[in-house]
CSV table of C-alpha atoms in Angstrom, one decimal:
chain,number,residue,atom,x,y,z
A,681,MET,CA,126.3,95.8,96.3
A,682,THR,CA,128.6,97.2,93.5
A,683,GLY,CA,130.5,100.4,93.7
A,684,THR,CA,128.0,102.1,91.4
A,685,ASP,CA,125.1,101.0,93.6
A,686,ALA,CA,126.5,102.6,96.8
A,687,ALA,CA,125.0,105.8,98.0
A,688,PRO,CA,127.3,108.8,97.3
A,689,ARG,CA,129.2,110.0,100.2
A,690,HIS,CA,129.4,113.6,101.1
A,691,GLN,CA,133.0,115.0,100.9
A,692,TRP,CA,133.8,118.1,102.8
A,693,ARG,CA,133.7,121.1,100.5
A,694,GLY,CA,135.3,123.9,102.5
A,695,VAL,CA,133.7,126.3,104.9
A,696,ILE,CA,132.0,128.5,102.3
A,697,GLU,CA,130.1,125.7,100.6
A,698,GLU,CA,129.3,123.9,103.9
A,699,TYR,CA,127.9,127.1,105.6
A,700,ARG,CA,127.3,129.6,102.8
A,701,GLU,CA,123.7,130.5,103.9
A,702,LEU,CA,125.1,131.4,107.4
A,703,LEU,CA,127.9,133.6,106.1
A,704,ASP,CA,127.5,137.4,105.6
A,705,ILE,CA,129.2,137.5,102.2
A,706,PRO,CA,127.7,138.1,98.7
A,707,GLN,CA,125.9,134.9,98.1
A,708,ASP,CA,127.1,134.7,94.5
A,709,THR,CA,130.8,134.7,95.6
A,710,PRO,CA,132.7,131.8,94.0
A,711,ALA,CA,134.7,130.0,96.7
A,712,VAL,CA,138.5,130.2,96.6
A,713,THR,CA,139.0,127.0,98.7
A,714,LEU,CA,141.7,124.5,99.7
A,715,GLY,CA,139.2,122.4,101.5
A,716,GLU,CA,139.6,124.2,104.9
A,717,GLY,CA,137.6,123.5,108.0
A,718,GLY,CA,136.1,120.2,109.0
A,719,THR,CA,138.9,119.8,111.5
A,720,PRO,CA,138.9,117.2,114.2
A,721,LEU,CA,137.4,117.7,117.6
A,722,VAL,CA,139.5,115.3,119.7
A,723,GLU,CA,138.7,114.3,123.2
A,724,SER,CA,141.7,114.9,125.6
A,725,LEU,CA,141.7,111.9,127.9
A,726,TRP,CA,144.6,113.5,129.8
A,727,LEU,CA,142.9,116.8,130.6
A,728,SER,CA,139.5,115.1,131.2
A,729,GLU,CA,141.2,113.0,133.9
A,730,VAL,CA,143.0,116.0,135.3
A,731,THR,CA,139.9,118.2,135.5
A,732,GLY,CA,137.1,115.7,136.0
A,733,GLY,CA,135.3,117.3,133.1
A,734,SER,CA,134.9,116.5,129.4
A,735,ILE,CA,137.7,118.3,127.6
A,736,TRP,CA,137.9,118.5,123.8
A,737,LEU,CA,140.6,119.9,121.5
A,738,LYS,CA,139.6,121.7,118.3
A,739,VAL,CA,142.7,120.8,116.3
A,740,GLU,CA,143.0,123.6,113.8
A,741,GLY,CA,146.5,122.6,112.7
A,742,ASN,CA,144.7,120.1,110.4
A,743,ASN,CA,143.7,123.0,108.1
A,744,PRO,CA,145.5,123.1,104.7
A,745,THR,CA,148.3,125.4,105.6
A,746,GLY,CA,148.4,124.2,109.2
A,747,SER,CA,146.5,126.8,111.1
A,748,PHE,CA,143.1,128.3,111.8
A,749,LYS,CA,143.9,131.2,109.5
A,750,ASP,CA,142.6,129.3,106.5
A,751,ARG,CA,139.0,129.6,107.7
A,752,GLY,CA,139.1,133.3,107.4
A,753,MET,CA,141.3,133.4,104.4
A,754,THR,CA,138.9,131.5,102.2
A,755,THR,CA,136.2,134.1,102.8
A,756,ALA,CA,138.5,137.1,102.6
A,757,LEU,CA,140.2,136.0,99.4
A,758,SER,CA,137.0,134.8,97.8
A,759,VAL,CA,135.3,138.2,98.4
A,760,ALA,CA,138.4,140.2,97.4
A,761,VAL,CA,138.7,138.3,94.1
A,762,HIS,CA,134.9,138.6,93.5
A,763,GLN,CA,135.3,142.3,93.9
A,764,GLY,CA,138.1,142.5,91.4
A,765,ALA,CA,141.3,142.5,93.5
A,766,LYS,CA,144.5,141.6,91.7
A,767,ALA,CA,146.7,141.6,94.7
A,768,VAL,CA,146.4,141.1,98.5
A,769,VAL,CA,148.5,142.3,101.4
A,770,CYS,CA,148.8,141.3,105.1
A,771,ALA,CA,150.9,141.9,108.1
A,772,SER,CA,151.9,138.7,109.8
A,773,THR,CA,153.8,136.9,112.5
A,774,GLY,CA,153.8,133.9,110.2
A,775,ASN,CA,150.5,132.0,109.9
A,776,THR,CA,148.5,134.7,108.2
A,777,SER,CA,151.3,135.1,105.6
A,778,ALA,CA,151.4,131.3,105.0
A,779,SER,CA,147.6,131.1,104.6
A,780,MET,CA,147.2,134.3,102.5
A,781,SER,CA,150.0,133.3,100.1
A,782,ALA,CA,148.5,129.8,99.6
A,783,TYR,CA,145.0,131.1,98.9
A,784,ALA,CA,146.4,133.9,96.6
A,785,ALA,CA,148.3,131.2,94.7
A,786,LYS,CA,145.0,129.3,94.3
A,787,ALA,CA,143.3,132.4,93.1
A,788,ARG,CA,146.2,133.4,90.9
A,789,ILE,CA,146.6,136.9,92.3
A,790,LYS,CA,149.7,138.5,93.9
A,791,PRO,CA,150.4,138.1,97.6
A,792,ILE,CA,152.4,140.8,99.5
A,793,VAL,CA,153.5,139.9,103.0
A,794,LEU,CA,155.0,142.3,105.6
A,795,VAL,CA,156.7,140.5,108.5
A,796,PRO,CA,158.7,141.8,111.5
A,797,GLU,CA,162.4,141.3,110.8
A,798,GLY,CA,163.8,138.3,112.6
A,799,LYS,CA,160.4,137.6,114.3
A,800,ILE,CA,159.0,134.8,112.1
A,801,SER,CA,159.7,131.0,112.3
A,802,ALA,CA,161.6,129.5,109.4
A,803,GLY,CA,158.7,127.1,108.7
A,804,LYS,CA,156.1,129.8,108.2
A,805,MET,CA,158.5,131.9,106.1
A,806,ALA,CA,159.2,128.9,103.9
A,807,GLN,CA,155.4,128.5,103.3
A,808,ALA,CA,155.0,132.1,102.2
A,809,ILE,CA,158.0,131.9,99.9
A,810,MET,CA,157.0,128.6,98.4
A,811,HIS,CA,153.5,130.0,97.6
A,812,GLY,CA,155.1,132.8,95.7
A,813,ALA,CA,154.7,135.7,98.1
A,814,GLN,CA,156.5,139.0,97.8
A,815,VAL,CA,157.9,139.0,101.4
A,816,ILE,CA,158.9,142.4,102.8
A,817,MET,CA,160.7,142.4,106.2
A,818,VAL,CA,160.1,145.5,108.4
A,819,ARG,CA,162.4,146.9,111.0
A,820,GLY,CA,159.6,146.9,113.6
A,821,ASN,CA,157.0,144.7,115.2
A,822,PHE,CA,153.7,143.2,114.0
A,823,ASP,CA,151.8,146.4,114.8
A,824,ASP,CA,154.2,148.4,112.6
A,825,CYS,CA,153.6,145.9,109.8
A,826,LEU,CA,149.9,146.2,110.1
A,827,THR,CA,150.1,150.0,109.9
A,828,LEU,CA,152.1,149.7,106.7
A,829,SER,CA,149.6,147.1,105.3
A,830,ARG,CA,146.7,149.5,106.0
A,831,GLY,CA,148.5,152.2,104.2
A,832,LEU,CA,149.2,150.1,101.2
A,833,ALA,CA,145.6,149.0,101.0
A,834,GLU,CA,144.4,152.7,101.3
A,835,ASP,CA,146.8,154.1,98.7
A,836,TYR,CA,147.3,151.3,96.2
A,837,PRO,CA,145.2,148.7,94.4
A,838,VAL,CA,145.6,145.9,96.9
A,839,ALA,CA,143.1,144.3,99.3
A,840,LEU,CA,144.0,144.0,103.0
A,841,VAL,CA,143.1,140.6,104.4
A,842,ASN,CA,144.2,140.8,108.0
A,843,SER,CA,141.5,140.2,110.6
A,844,VAL,CA,140.5,143.8,110.5
A,845,ASN,CA,138.8,142.7,107.3
A,846,PRO,CA,135.3,141.5,108.5
A,847,MET,CA,135.3,138.8,105.9
A,848,ARG,CA,138.0,137.0,107.9
A,849,LEU,CA,135.7,136.7,110.9
A,850,GLU,CA,132.9,135.4,108.8
A,851,GLY,CA,135.1,132.4,107.8
A,852,GLN,CA,136.6,131.9,111.3
A,853,LYS,CA,133.2,131.7,113.0
A,854,THR,CA,132.5,128.4,111.3
A,855,ALA,CA,134.7,126.7,113.8
A,856,SER,CA,131.9,127.4,116.4
A,857,PHE,CA,129.4,125.8,114.0
A,858,GLU,CA,131.5,122.7,113.8
A,859,VAL,CA,131.9,122.4,117.5
A,860,ILE,CA,128.1,122.5,118.1
A,861,ASP,CA,127.4,120.2,115.1
A,862,ARG,CA,129.8,117.7,116.6
A,863,LEU,CA,128.8,117.9,120.3
A,864,GLY,CA,125.1,118.6,119.8
A,865,ASP,CA,125.3,121.8,121.8
A,866,ALA,CA,127.7,124.5,122.8
A,867,PRO,CA,130.3,123.7,125.5
A,868,ASP,CA,130.2,125.2,128.9
A,869,TYR,CA,133.6,126.9,128.4
A,870,HIS,CA,135.7,127.7,125.3
A,871,LEU,CA,139.4,128.4,125.9
A,872,LEU,CA,141.8,129.6,123.3
A,873,PRO,CA,145.0,131.6,122.8
A,874,VAL,CA,144.8,135.3,121.8
A,875,GLY,CA,147.1,137.4,119.7
A,876,ASN,CA,145.5,139.8,117.3
A,877,ALA,CA,142.1,138.8,118.9
A,878,GLY,CA,140.2,138.0,115.8
A,879,ASN,CA,139.6,134.4,116.7
A,880,ILE,CA,137.9,134.9,120.1
A,881,SER,CA,135.7,137.5,118.3
A,882,ALA,CA,134.9,135.1,115.5
A,883,TYR,CA,134.1,132.2,117.8
A,884,TRP,CA,131.7,134.3,119.9
A,885,LEU,CA,130.1,135.6,116.7
A,886,GLY,CA,129.5,132.0,115.6
A,887,TYR,CA,128.2,130.8,119.0
A,888,LYS,CA,125.7,133.7,119.2
A,889,GLN,CA,124.5,133.0,115.7
A,890,TYR,CA,123.8,129.3,116.3
A,891,ALA,CA,122.1,130.1,119.6
A,892,ASP,CA,119.9,132.7,117.9
A,893,LEU,CA,119.0,130.1,115.3
A,894,GLY,CA,118.0,127.6,117.9
A,895,ARG,CA,120.8,125.2,117.0
A,896,ALA,CA,122.3,125.5,120.5
A,897,THR,CA,120.7,125.9,123.9
A,898,LYS,CA,123.4,128.0,125.5
A,899,ARG,CA,126.5,130.0,124.8
A,900,PRO,CA,129.9,129.2,126.3
A,901,VAL,CA,132.0,131.2,128.7
A,902,MET,CA,135.0,132.5,126.6
A,903,ARG,CA,138.4,132.4,128.4
A,904,ALA,CA,141.4,133.6,126.4
A,905,TYR,CA,145.1,133.5,127.3
A,906,GLN,CA,148.0,135.6,126.2
A,907,ALA,CA,151.7,135.3,126.6
A,908,GLU,CA,152.9,137.3,129.6
A,909,GLY,CA,155.3,139.3,127.5
A,910,ALA,CA,152.5,140.2,125.0
A,911,SER,CA,149.3,140.6,127.1
A,912,PRO,CA,147.7,143.9,126.3
A,913,LEU,CA,144.2,142.5,126.9
A,914,VAL,CA,145.2,141.5,130.4
A,915,THR,CA,146.9,144.7,131.4
A,916,GLY,CA,144.6,147.0,129.5
A,917,LYS,CA,147.3,148.8,127.6
A,918,PRO,CA,149.4,148.2,124.5
A,919,PHE,CA,152.8,146.5,124.6
A,920,PRO,CA,155.2,148.7,122.5
A,921,ASN,CA,157.7,145.9,122.3
A,922,PRO,CA,156.0,142.6,122.8
A,923,GLU,CA,158.2,139.5,123.5
A,924,THR,CA,157.4,135.8,123.7
A,925,LYS,CA,158.7,132.6,122.3
A,926,ALA,CA,155.1,132.0,121.2
A,927,THR,CA,155.6,134.1,118.0
A,928,ALA,CA,152.1,133.6,116.6
A,929,ILE,CA,150.7,135.7,119.5
A,930,ARG,CA,153.6,138.2,119.8
A,931,ILE,CA,151.3,141.2,119.3
A,932,GLY,CA,151.2,144.3,121.4
A,933,ASN,CA,148.1,146.1,120.1
A,934,PRO,CA,145.4,143.7,118.9
A,935,ALA,CA,143.4,144.9,115.9
A,936,SER,CA,140.3,143.2,117.2
A,937,TRP,CA,140.7,144.6,120.8
A,938,LYS,CA,137.2,146.0,121.2
A,939,LEU,CA,135.5,142.9,119.7
A,940,ALA,CA,137.5,140.6,121.9
A,941,GLU,CA,136.6,142.6,125.0
A,942,ALA,CA,133.0,142.5,124.0
A,943,ALA,CA,133.2,138.7,123.6
A,944,ALA,CA,134.7,138.2,127.0
A,945,ALA,CA,132.2,140.6,128.7
A,946,GLU,CA,129.1,139.2,127.0
A,947,SER,CA,130.1,135.6,127.7
A,948,HIS,CA,131.1,136.4,131.4
A,949,GLY,CA,134.6,135.3,130.4
A,950,ARG,CA,138.0,136.8,131.0
A,951,PHE,CA,141.6,137.2,129.8
A,952,ALA,CA,144.7,135.9,131.6
A,953,SER,CA,148.4,135.6,130.9
A,954,VAL,CA,150.7,132.6,131.0
A,955,THR,CA,154.5,132.6,131.0
A,956,ASP,CA,156.6,131.2,128.1
A,957,GLU,CA,157.7,128.4,130.5
A,958,GLN,CA,154.1,127.4,131.1
A,959,ILE,CA,153.4,127.5,127.4
A,960,LEU,CA,156.3,125.3,126.4
A,961,ALA,CA,155.6,122.9,129.2
A,962,ALA,CA,152.0,122.6,128.1
A,963,GLN,CA,153.1,122.1,124.5
A,964,PHE,CA,155.2,119.1,125.5
A,965,GLN,CA,152.5,117.7,127.9
A,966,LEU,CA,149.9,117.9,125.2
A,967,SER,CA,152.1,116.1,122.7
A,968,SER,CA,153.2,113.4,125.0
A,969,ASN,CA,149.8,112.8,126.7
A,970,ASP,CA,147.3,113.2,123.8
A,971,GLY,CA,149.4,112.9,120.6
A,972,VAL,CA,148.5,116.4,119.5
A,973,PHE,CA,151.6,118.4,118.4
A,974,VAL,CA,150.9,122.2,118.3
A,975,GLU,CA,153.1,125.2,117.9
A,976,PRO,CA,154.0,127.1,121.1
A,977,ALA,CA,151.2,129.8,120.8
A,978,SER,CA,148.6,127.1,120.4
A,979,ALA,CA,149.5,125.7,123.8
A,980,ALA,CA,148.5,128.9,125.5
A,981,GLY,CA,145.0,127.6,126.1
A,982,ILE,CA,146.3,124.4,127.6
A,983,ALA,CA,148.7,126.3,129.8
A,984,GLY,CA,145.8,128.6,130.8
A,985,LEU,CA,143.6,125.6,131.8
A,986,LEU,CA,146.4,124.1,134.0
A,987,GLN,CA,147.0,127.5,135.6
A,988,ASP,CA,143.3,127.9,136.3
A,989,LEU,CA,143.4,124.5,138.1
A,990,GLU,CA,146.4,125.5,140.1
A,991,ARG,CA,144.6,128.7,141.2
A,992,GLY,CA,141.6,126.6,142.5
A,993,GLU,CA,139.3,126.9,139.4
A,994,SER,CA,137.1,123.8,138.8
A,995,TYR,CA,136.0,122.4,135.5
A,996,ALA,CA,134.6,119.2,137.0
A,997,GLY,CA,131.5,118.0,135.2
A,998,LYS,CA,131.8,120.7,132.6
A,999,THR,CA,132.2,120.4,128.8
A,1000,VAL,CA,135.2,122.4,127.7
A,1001,VAL,CA,136.6,123.0,124.2
A,1002,ILE,CA,140.1,124.3,123.7
A,1003,THR,CA,141.2,125.6,120.4
A,1004,VAL,CA,144.7,124.6,119.4
A,1005,THR,CA,145.4,127.0,116.6
A,1006,GLY,CA,148.4,125.8,114.6
A,1007,HIS,CA,150.5,122.7,113.9
A,1008,GLY,CA,153.7,122.0,115.8
A,1009,LEU,CA,155.6,121.6,112.5
A,1010,LYS,CA,155.2,125.4,112.1
A,1011,ASP,CA,158.1,125.9,114.6
A,1012,THR,CA,160.2,122.9,115.5
A,1013,VAL,CA,163.2,124.9,116.6
A,1014,THR,CA,161.4,126.4,119.6
A,1015,ALA,CA,159.8,123.1,120.4
A,1016,LEU,CA,163.2,121.3,120.7
A,1017,GLU,CA,165.1,124.1,122.4
A,1018,GLY,CA,165.0,122.6,125.9
A,1019,PHE,CA,165.8,119.0,124.9
A,1020,GLY,CA,169.6,119.2,124.2
A,1021,ASP,CA,170.6,116.1,122.3
A,1022,VAL,CA,167.4,114.9,120.7
A,1023,VAL,CA,168.7,111.4,119.9
A,1024,ASP,CA,169.1,109.4,123.2
A,1025,ASN,CA,171.3,106.6,121.9
A,1026,VAL,CA,173.2,105.4,118.9
A,1027,VAL,CA,173.7,101.6,118.7
A,1028,ASP,CA,175.2,99.1,116.3
A,1029,VAL,CA,173.0,96.8,114.2
A,1030,SER,CA,172.1,94.6,117.1
A,1031,VAL,CA,168.7,93.6,118.5
A,1032,GLU,CA,170.3,93.2,122.0
A,1033,ASP,CA,171.9,96.6,121.9
A,1034,ALA,CA,168.6,98.2,120.7
A,1035,ALA,CA,166.7,96.4,123.4
A,1036,ALA,CA,169.1,97.6,126.0
A,1037,ALA,CA,168.9,101.2,124.7
A,1038,ALA,CA,165.1,101.1,124.9
A,1039,GLY,CA,165.2,99.8,128.5
A,1040,LEU,CA,163.6,96.5,127.5
A,1041,THR,CA,166.2,94.4,129.3
């Protein structure tokens, strides 16, 4: 068979073109896409052994800008451009700004980013800057930045693309579609980190839609985990000054609070908090056991699962999906904080010395 005789292979086209008929967006909206979605669902042999269940990782760090935010940004930007927007604005702890700036660059419109002063990792800041964003640092926290972003969108000709924009959730819900398409049905449980709470809301929206269409026989129990120092959904009240090393979920008053509570209640799920120490330990364990390197916030779901086991919860015989939301290269400084000297040994150009250093002799 020659190359010209081979059947054409389908290449992933991005979430809008893959799932357009299932998205509540104007159907004639041209897609502003970087090929987002289609991320791996990786079986965690480590956690499957630990739990006695079948544990899968939805690795969202494989999206174009390294986080799940790209799913919602393709829909938000596409609709905004379709409606005539010439500039977009967002409040961000890092990943939203990186994603928005990249998609704005693709669409050739102006990105305006508001970030809390000193509360964003260098890697995420670099992404926004390199994509041409106008970065404005605010003497305040994420919630202050979101208030300003809302004000700019109300009073000036810019489109707000934070997760309060319903178009964001339309894109993000496609991760649920991919999970079911890959597994053949919905999992028994879906675990994930929560910051601004758009993601749990979007996943639940997608799971419900596939079940209603008969593409799944069940809906999962949704369990979401926040950092202890920024856990308003756990305590039931906003955190005026949220603090955690997991910067992506350092949010004290989630914009999608009501939707997230509904997702937890309807799925018979719950919220719980984990400490920074648990998060960073889970980040290292995941990397060293499964080869999946995630940023600190992304490890909150892993830490939550391990905490559930410690408290007597059983996942034996269950299918569990855990969303890991962003790539570890987003924040290498925090990842390496507890390691001291990263390089174990320095040797001369000698096989014997290298073998000794590696413990092979």
